Coordinates of C-alpha atoms in Angstrom, one line a residue:
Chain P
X824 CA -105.3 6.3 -55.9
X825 CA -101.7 6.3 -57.1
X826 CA -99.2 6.7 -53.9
X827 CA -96.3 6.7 -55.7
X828 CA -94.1 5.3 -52.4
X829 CA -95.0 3.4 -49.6
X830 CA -93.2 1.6 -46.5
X831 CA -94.4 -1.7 -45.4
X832 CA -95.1 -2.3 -41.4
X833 CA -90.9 -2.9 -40.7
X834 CA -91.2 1.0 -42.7
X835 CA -87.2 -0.2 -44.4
X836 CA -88.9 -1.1 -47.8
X837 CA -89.8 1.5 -50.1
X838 CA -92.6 0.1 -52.6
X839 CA -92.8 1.9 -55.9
X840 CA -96.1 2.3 -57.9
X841 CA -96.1 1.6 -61.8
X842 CA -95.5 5.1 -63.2
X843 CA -97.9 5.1 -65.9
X844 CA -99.9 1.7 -67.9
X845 CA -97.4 1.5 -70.2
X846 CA -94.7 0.8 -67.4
X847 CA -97.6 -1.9 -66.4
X848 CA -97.9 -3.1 -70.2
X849 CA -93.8 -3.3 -70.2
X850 CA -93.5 -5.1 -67.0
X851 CA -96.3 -7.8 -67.4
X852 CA -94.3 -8.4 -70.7
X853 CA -91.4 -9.1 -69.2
X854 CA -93.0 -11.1 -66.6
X855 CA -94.9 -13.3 -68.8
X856 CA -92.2 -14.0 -71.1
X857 CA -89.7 -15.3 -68.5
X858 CA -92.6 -17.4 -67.0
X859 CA -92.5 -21.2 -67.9
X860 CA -95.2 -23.8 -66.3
X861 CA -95.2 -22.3 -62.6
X862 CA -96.3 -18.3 -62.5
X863 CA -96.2 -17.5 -58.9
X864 CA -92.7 -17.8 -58.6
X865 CA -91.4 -15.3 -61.6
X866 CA -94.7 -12.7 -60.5
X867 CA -93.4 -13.3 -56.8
X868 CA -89.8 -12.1 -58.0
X869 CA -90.8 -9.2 -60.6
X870 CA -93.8 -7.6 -58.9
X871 CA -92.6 -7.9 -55.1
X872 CA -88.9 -8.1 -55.3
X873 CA -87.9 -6.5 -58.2
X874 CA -90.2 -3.8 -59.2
X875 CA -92.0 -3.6 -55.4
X876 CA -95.2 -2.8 -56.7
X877 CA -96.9 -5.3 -53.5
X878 CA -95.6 -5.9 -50.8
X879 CA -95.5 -9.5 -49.6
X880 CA -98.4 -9.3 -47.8
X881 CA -100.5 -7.9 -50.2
X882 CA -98.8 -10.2 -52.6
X883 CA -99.9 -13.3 -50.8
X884 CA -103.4 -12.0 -50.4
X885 CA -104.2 -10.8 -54.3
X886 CA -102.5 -14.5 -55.4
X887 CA -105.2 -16.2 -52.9
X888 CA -107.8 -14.3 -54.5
X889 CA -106.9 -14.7 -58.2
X890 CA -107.3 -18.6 -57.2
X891 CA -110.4 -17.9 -56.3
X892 CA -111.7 -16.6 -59.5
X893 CA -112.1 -18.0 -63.0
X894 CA -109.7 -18.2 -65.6
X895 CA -106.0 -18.5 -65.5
X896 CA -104.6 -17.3 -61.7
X897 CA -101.3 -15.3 -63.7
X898 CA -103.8 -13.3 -65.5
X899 CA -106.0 -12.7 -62.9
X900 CA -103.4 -11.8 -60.9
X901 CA -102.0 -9.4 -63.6
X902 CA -106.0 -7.7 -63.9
X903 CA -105.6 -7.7 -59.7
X904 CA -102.5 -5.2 -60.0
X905 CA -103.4 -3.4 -62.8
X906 CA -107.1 -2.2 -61.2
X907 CA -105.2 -1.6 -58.5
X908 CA -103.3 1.4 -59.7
X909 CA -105.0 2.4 -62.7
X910 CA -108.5 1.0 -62.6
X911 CA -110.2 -0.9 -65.4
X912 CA -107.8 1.1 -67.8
X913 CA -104.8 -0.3 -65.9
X914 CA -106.1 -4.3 -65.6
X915 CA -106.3 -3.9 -69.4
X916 CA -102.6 -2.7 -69.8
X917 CA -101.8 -6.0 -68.0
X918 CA -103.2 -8.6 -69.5
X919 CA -102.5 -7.3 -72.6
X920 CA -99.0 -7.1 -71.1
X921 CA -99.4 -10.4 -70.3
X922 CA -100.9 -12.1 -73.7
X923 CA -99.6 -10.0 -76.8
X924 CA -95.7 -10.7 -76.6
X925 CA -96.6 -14.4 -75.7
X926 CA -99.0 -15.1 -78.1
X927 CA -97.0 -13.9 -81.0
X928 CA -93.6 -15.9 -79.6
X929 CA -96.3 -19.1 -79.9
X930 CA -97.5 -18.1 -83.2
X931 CA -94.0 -18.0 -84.2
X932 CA -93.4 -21.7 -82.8
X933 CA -96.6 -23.0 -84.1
X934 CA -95.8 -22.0 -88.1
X935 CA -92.3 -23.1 -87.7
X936 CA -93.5 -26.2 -86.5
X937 CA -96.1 -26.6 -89.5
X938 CA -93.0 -26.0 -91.9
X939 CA -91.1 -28.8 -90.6
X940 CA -93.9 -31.1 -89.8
X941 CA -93.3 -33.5 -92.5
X942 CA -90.0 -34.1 -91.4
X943 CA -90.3 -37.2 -89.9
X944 CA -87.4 -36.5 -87.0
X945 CA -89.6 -32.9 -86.1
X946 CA -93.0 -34.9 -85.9
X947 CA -91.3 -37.4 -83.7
X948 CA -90.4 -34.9 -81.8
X949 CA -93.3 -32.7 -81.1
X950 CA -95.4 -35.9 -80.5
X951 CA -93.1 -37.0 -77.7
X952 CA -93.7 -33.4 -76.1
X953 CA -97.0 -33.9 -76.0
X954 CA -96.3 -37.1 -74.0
X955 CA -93.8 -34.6 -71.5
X956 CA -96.9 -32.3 -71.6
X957 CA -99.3 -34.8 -70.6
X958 CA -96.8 -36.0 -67.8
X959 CA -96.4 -32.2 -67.0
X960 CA -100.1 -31.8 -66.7
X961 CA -100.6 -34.9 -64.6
X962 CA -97.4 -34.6 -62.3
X963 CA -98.5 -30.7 -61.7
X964 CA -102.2 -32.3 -60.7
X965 CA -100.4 -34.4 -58.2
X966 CA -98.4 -32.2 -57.0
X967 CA -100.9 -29.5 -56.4
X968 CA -103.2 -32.3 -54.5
X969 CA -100.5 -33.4 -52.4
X970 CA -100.0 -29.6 -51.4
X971 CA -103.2 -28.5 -50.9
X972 CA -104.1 -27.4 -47.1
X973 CA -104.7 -31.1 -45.1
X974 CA -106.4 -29.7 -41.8
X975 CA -110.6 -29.5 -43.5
X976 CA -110.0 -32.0 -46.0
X977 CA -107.5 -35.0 -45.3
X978 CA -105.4 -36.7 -48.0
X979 CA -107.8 -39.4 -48.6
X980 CA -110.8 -37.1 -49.1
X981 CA -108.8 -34.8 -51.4
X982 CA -107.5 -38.1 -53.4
X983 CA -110.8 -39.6 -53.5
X984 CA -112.6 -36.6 -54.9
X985 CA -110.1 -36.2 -57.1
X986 CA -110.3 -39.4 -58.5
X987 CA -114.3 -39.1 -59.0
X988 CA -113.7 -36.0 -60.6
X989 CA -110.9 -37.4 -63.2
X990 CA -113.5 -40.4 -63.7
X991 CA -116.8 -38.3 -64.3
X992 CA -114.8 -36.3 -67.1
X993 CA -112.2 -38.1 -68.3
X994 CA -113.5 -41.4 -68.7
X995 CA -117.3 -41.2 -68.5
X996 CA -116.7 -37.6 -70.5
X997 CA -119.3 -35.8 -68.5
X998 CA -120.3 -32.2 -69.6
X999 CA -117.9 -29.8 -67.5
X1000 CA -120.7 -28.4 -66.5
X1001 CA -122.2 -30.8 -64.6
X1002 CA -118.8 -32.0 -63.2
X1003 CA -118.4 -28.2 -61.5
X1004 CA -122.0 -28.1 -60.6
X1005 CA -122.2 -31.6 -59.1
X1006 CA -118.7 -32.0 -57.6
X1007 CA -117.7 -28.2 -56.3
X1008 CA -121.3 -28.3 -54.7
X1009 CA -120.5 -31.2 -52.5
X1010 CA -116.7 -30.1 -51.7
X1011 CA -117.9 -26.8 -50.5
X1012 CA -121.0 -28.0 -48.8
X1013 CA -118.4 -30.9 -47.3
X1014 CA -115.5 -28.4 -46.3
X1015 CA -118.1 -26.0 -44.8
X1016 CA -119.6 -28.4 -42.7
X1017 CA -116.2 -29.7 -41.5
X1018 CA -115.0 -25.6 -40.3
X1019 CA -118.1 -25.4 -38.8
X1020 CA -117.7 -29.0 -36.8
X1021 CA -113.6 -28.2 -36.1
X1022 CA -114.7 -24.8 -34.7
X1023 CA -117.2 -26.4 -32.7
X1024 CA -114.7 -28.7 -31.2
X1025 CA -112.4 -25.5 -30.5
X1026 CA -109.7 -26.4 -32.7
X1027 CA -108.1 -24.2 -35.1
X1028 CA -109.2 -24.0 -38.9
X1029 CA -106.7 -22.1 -40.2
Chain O
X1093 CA -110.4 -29.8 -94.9
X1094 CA -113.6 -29.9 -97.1
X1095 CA -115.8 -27.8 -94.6
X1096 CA -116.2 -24.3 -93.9
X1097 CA -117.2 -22.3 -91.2
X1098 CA -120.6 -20.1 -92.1
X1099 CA -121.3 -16.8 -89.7
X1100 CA -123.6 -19.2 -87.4
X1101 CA -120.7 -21.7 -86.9
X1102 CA -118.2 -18.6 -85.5
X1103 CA -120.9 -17.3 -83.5
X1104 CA -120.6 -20.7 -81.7
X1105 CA -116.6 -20.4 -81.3
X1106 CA -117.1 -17.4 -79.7
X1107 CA -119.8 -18.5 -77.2
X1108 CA -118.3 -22.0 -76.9
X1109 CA -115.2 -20.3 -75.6
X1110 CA -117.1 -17.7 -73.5
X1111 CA -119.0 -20.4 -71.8
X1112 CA -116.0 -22.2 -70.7
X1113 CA -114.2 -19.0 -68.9
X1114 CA -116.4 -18.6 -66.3
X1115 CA -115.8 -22.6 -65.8
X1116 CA -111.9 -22.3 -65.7
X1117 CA -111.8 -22.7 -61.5
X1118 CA -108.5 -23.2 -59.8
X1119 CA -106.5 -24.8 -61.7
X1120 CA -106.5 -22.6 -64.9
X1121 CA -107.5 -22.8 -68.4
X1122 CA -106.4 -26.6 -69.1
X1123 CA -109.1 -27.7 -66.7
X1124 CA -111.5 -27.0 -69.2
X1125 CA -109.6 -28.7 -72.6
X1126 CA -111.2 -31.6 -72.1
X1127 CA -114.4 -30.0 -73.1
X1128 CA -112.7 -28.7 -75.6
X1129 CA -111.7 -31.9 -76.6
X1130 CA -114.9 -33.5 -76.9
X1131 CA -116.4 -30.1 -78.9
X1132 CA -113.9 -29.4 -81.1
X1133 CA -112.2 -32.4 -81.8
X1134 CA -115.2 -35.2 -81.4
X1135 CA -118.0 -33.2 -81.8
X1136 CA -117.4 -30.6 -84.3
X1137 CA -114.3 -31.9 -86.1
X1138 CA -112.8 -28.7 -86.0
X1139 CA -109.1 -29.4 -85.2
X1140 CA -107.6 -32.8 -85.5
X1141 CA -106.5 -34.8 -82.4
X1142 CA -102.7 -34.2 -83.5
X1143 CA -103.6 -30.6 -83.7
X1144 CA -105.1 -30.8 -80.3
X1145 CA -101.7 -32.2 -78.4
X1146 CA -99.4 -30.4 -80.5
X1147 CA -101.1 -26.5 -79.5
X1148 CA -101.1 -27.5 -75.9
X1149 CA -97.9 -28.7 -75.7
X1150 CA -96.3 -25.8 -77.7
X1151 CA -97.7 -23.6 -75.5
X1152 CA -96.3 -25.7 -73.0
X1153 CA -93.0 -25.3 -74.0
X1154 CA -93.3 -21.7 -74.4
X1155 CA -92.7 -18.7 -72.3
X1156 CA -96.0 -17.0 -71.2
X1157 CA -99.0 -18.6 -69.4
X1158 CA -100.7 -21.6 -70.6
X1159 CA -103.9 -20.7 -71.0
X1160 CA -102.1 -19.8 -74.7
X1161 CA -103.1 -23.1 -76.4
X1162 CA -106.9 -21.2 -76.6
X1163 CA -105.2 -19.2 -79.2
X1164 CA -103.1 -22.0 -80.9
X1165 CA -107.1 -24.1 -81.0
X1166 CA -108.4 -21.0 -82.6
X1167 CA -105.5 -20.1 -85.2
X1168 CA -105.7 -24.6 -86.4
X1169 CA -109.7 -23.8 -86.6
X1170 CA -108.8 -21.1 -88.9
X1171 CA -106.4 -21.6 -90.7
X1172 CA -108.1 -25.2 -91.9
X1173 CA -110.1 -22.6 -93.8
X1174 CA -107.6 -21.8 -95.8
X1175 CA -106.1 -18.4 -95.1
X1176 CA -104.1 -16.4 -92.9
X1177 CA -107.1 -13.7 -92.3
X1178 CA -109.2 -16.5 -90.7
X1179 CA -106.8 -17.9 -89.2
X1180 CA -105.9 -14.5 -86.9
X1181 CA -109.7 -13.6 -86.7
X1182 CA -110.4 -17.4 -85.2
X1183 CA -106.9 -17.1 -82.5
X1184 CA -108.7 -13.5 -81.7
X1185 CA -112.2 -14.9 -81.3
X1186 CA -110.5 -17.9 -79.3
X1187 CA -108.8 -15.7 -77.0
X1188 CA -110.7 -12.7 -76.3
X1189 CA -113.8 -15.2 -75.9
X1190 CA -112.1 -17.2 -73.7
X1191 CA -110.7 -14.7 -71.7
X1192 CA -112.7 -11.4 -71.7
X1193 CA -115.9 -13.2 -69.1
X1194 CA -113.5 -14.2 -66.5
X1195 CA -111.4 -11.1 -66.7
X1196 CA -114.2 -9.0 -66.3
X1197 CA -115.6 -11.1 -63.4
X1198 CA -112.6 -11.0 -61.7
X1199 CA -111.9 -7.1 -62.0
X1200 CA -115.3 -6.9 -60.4
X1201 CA -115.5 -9.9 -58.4
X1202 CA -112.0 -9.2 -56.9
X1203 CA -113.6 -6.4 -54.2
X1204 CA -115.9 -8.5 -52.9
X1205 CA -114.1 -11.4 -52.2
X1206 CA -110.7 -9.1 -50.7
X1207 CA -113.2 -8.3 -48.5
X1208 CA -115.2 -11.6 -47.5
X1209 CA -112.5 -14.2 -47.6
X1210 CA -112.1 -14.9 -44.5
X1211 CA -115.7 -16.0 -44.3
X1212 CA -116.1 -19.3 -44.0
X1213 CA -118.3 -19.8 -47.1
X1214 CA -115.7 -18.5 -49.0
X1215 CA -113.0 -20.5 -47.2
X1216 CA -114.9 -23.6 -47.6
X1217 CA -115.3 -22.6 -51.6
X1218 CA -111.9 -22.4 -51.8
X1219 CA -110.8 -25.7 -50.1
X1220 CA -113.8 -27.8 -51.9
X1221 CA -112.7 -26.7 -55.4
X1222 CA -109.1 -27.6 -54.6
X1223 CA -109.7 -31.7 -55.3
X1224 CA -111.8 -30.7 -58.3
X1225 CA -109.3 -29.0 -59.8
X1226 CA -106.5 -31.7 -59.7
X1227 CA -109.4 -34.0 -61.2
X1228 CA -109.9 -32.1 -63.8
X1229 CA -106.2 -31.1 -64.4
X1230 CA -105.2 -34.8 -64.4
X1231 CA -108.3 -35.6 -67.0
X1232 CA -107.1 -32.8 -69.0
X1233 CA -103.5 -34.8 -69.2
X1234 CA -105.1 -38.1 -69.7
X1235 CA -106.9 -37.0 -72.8
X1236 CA -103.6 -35.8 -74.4
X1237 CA -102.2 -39.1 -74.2
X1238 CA -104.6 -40.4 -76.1
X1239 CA -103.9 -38.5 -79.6
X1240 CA -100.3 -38.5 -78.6
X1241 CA -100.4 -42.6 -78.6
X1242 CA -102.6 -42.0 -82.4
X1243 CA -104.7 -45.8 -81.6
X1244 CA -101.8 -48.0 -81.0
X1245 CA -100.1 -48.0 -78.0
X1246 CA -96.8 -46.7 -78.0
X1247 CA -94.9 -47.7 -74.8
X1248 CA -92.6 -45.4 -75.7
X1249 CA -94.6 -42.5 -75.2
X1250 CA -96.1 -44.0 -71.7
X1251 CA -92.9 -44.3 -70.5
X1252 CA -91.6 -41.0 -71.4
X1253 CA -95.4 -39.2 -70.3
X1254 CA -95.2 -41.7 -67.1
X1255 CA -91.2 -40.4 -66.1
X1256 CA -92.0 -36.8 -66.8
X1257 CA -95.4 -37.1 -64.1
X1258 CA -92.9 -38.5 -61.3
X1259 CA -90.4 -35.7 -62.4
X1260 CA -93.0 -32.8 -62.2
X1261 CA -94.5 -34.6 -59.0
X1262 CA -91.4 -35.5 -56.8
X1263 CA -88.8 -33.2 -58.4
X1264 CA -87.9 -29.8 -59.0
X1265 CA -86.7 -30.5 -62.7
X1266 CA -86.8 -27.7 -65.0
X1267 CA -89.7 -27.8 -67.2
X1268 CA -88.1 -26.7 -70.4
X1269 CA -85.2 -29.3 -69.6
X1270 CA -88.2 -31.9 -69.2
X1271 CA -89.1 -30.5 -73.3
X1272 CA -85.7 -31.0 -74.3
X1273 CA -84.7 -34.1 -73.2
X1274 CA -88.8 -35.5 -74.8
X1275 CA -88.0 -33.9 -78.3
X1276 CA -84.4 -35.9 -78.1
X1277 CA -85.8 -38.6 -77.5
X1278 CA -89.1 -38.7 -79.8
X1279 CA -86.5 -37.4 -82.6
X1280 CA -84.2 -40.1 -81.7
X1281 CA -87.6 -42.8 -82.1
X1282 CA -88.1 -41.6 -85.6
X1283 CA -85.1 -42.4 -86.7
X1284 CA -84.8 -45.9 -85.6
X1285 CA -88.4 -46.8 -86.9

C-alpha cells in the first residue's frame, strides 16, 4: 500500500510517502495552521512541493474530487491523503491534524475576545470584522463565479442561478434543503443536457 | 441566559449539525450558516446574532479552515449554560456532528467517484452545483451583515463590508491585512462615537 518512493512520468522527482500517521497528524498541523481563507494554495505547497506526498497530477485530481463531496474541500482533501496511505486509520490522523491545533488557536481568540468585549474600542472592532468577513464571504462568492469553467454554463446562466439561489435563501429564507434539492437538480439536469447537445454538435466539452 | 438545554434539546444539536454536513456542497461549510442562522439564532435562540458574526468572523481571521466557526457556534451554545464543561461538550458535539457524516461519505464516496468522474453525470454534477454554491456563499455573507449592522444602518460598516467584497473579488489583497486594516478602523469608529 505504502511505496515509500516514487518517480512521476519525467521519473526526476522523487515523491516521498508519510512515514508513519503521526508524520500525517504533524504535517496536516502545520498545513492548516499556515492556511488563511484560500486552502489550495498552502496544501498545493506543503503536500506537493514540500513534503511530495502527490504529485501534481494526482494533486489536481484528489482536489477535483474533494469538491465534489460534502463538507469543507481542505478537509476532504486531508481524509483523501490520509486513506490513501494509511487507510481509514490514516484519514483520521489528518483531519485531526487538520482540526485540533486550529480549533484550540480559535478557542484561544474567542475567550480573549469575551474578556475584552466590554471595551468599547475591542467591540468596535470585532464588529467591523464581521463587516470584512461578510465582504470576504461575498467577494470570494464572486470570485469563485466569475472563475468557474464558462464552456457548459455561460456567465449569464452561472450569474442568474446564482442570483435565484442567494434570493430563495437569503431573502425568502428557504429551507437549505429544498434550495439543494430544487436548484442542484436543475443545474445538473441543465449542464447535462448541454454536454450531451455540445458533443452532439462535435465540439469539445472539456 | 434564563434557559437551559435538557438531554432532548442536545440530541437536536447533534442531529441539527449532522443533517447539515451532508448539505455542505462546493463551497464548504459557510454555505450552510444561513441555516444555521435561521435555527439557532431565530428559531431556537441559542446564540445571539452578535455571537453569530463574531464566531464566523474569528474563525475568519484565524489560521485553519473555516469550517471552525461550527465549533465557536457550539462552544457560545454552551457556554450560555453556564460552565466551561458544557461549553467543550457543545464545540465537540458541534464539530464532530458537523463533520463526522461528510468525512465518512467522502472516505467512502472518494473511490467511486476517482473512478467515474469523467462521466458525464458526474461532470454535469459538478458544473450545476458550481452557481449554487456562490448563491449560497454570497447568502451566507448577506446574513452576517445583518447582525453586524444590529437594526440601524451603519454606513460605516457597508462601506467597509462593500470595499473588502471588491478587494477579495478583483484583488489579491492579503486576507489577514483585509482583518487588520477592519479592526483599525471599527476601533477607530468607537472612539469618535
Amino acid at each position: 500500500m505504502v511505496d515509500s518512493s516514487r518517480k512521476d512520468d519525467t521519473g526526476d522527482v522523487v515523491l516521498n510517502a508519510p512515514r508513519s500517521v503521526w508524520d500525517l497528524f504533524l504535517g496536516f498541523t502545520w498545513l492548516a495552521i499556515q492556511g488563511f481563507g484560500a486552502a489550495a494554495p498552502v496544501a498545493y505547497r506543503e503536500i506537493v512541493e514540500r513534503r511530495k506526498w502527490l504529485t501534481p497530477q494526482d494533486f489536481a485530481q484528489d482536489w477535483a474530487v474533494a469538491q465534489l463531496m460534502p463538507g469543507p474541500n481542505a478537509i476532504n482533501l486531508s481524509l483523501m491523503v490520509g486513506d490513501r496511505f494509511f487507510g481509514g486509520k490514516g484519514a483520521f490522523a489528518s483531519v485531526l491534524g487538520m482540526t485540533c491545533a486550529p480549533v484550540l488557536i480559535v478557542v484561544t481568540i474567542a475567550t480573549i475576545y469575551n474578556e475584552f468585549s466590554s471595551i468599547p474600542m475591542v467591540a468596535g472592532a470585532l464588529k467591523a470584522m464581521g463587516a470584512v468577513a461578510a465582504g470576504l464571504i461575498i467577494g470570494t462568492a464572486l470570485k469563485l463565479l466569475t472563475n468557474t469553467d464558462k464552456k457548459i454554463f455561460g456567465t449569464a446562466l452561472t450569474f442568474g442561478m446564482a442570483i435565484v439561489t442567494f434570493i430563495l435563501m437569503g431573502i425568502l429564507g428557504w429551507p437549505l434543503l429544498w434550495v439543494l434539492g430544487s436548484m442542484c437538480t436543475l443545474g445538473t439536469l441543465w449542464a447535462y443536457s448541454r454536454i450531451r447537445k455540445l458533443r452532439h454538435l462535435g465540439r469539445s466539452t472539456t | 441566559m434564563s434557559w437551559t438545554l435538557n438531554w432532548s434539546d442536545w440530541l437536536t444539536l447533534a442531529t441539527f449539525f449532522g443533517s447539515l454536513s451532508l448539505l455542505s456542497v462546493g463551497a464548504g461549510a459557510l454555505t450552510t450558516s444561513t441555516q444555521m442562522y435561521q435555527f439557532l439564532v431565530v428559531q431556537k435562540g441559542w446564540l445571539t446574532a452578535s455571537a453569530f458574526s463574531t464566531s464566523i468572523a474569528i474563525a475568519q481571521a484565524s489560521p485553519g479552515p473555516n469550517v471552525l466557526f461550527v465549533s465557536l457556534f457550539g462552544l457560545n451554545v454552551g457556554m450560555a449554560q453556564g460552565d466551561w464543561v458544557s461549553g467543550v461538550v457543545a464545540l465537540l458535539t458541534a464539530t464532530i456532528g458537523f463533520l463526522l457524516p461528510s468525512s465518512i461519505f467522502t472516505v467512502y464516496g472518494t473511490r467511486w467517484v476517482r473512478k467515474y468522474q469523467h462521466l458525464d453525470w458526474v461532470r454535469a454534477f459538478k458544473i450545476g452545483v458550481a452557481p449554487v454554491s456562490g448563491g449560497l456563499l454570497a447568502a451566507a455573507g448577506w446574513m452576517l451583515l445583518k447582525p453586524a449592522a444590529d437594526g440601524h444602518l451603519d454606513w460605516h460598516l457597508w462601506v467597509l463590508a462593500l470595499g473588502t467584497m471588491l478587494l477579495t473579488w478583483k484583488t489579491r489583497f492579503h486576507l489577514l491585512l483585509l482583518f487588520a486594516i477592519g479592526a483599525a478602523i471599527g476601533a477607530l469608529m468607537s472612539m469618535s462615537l
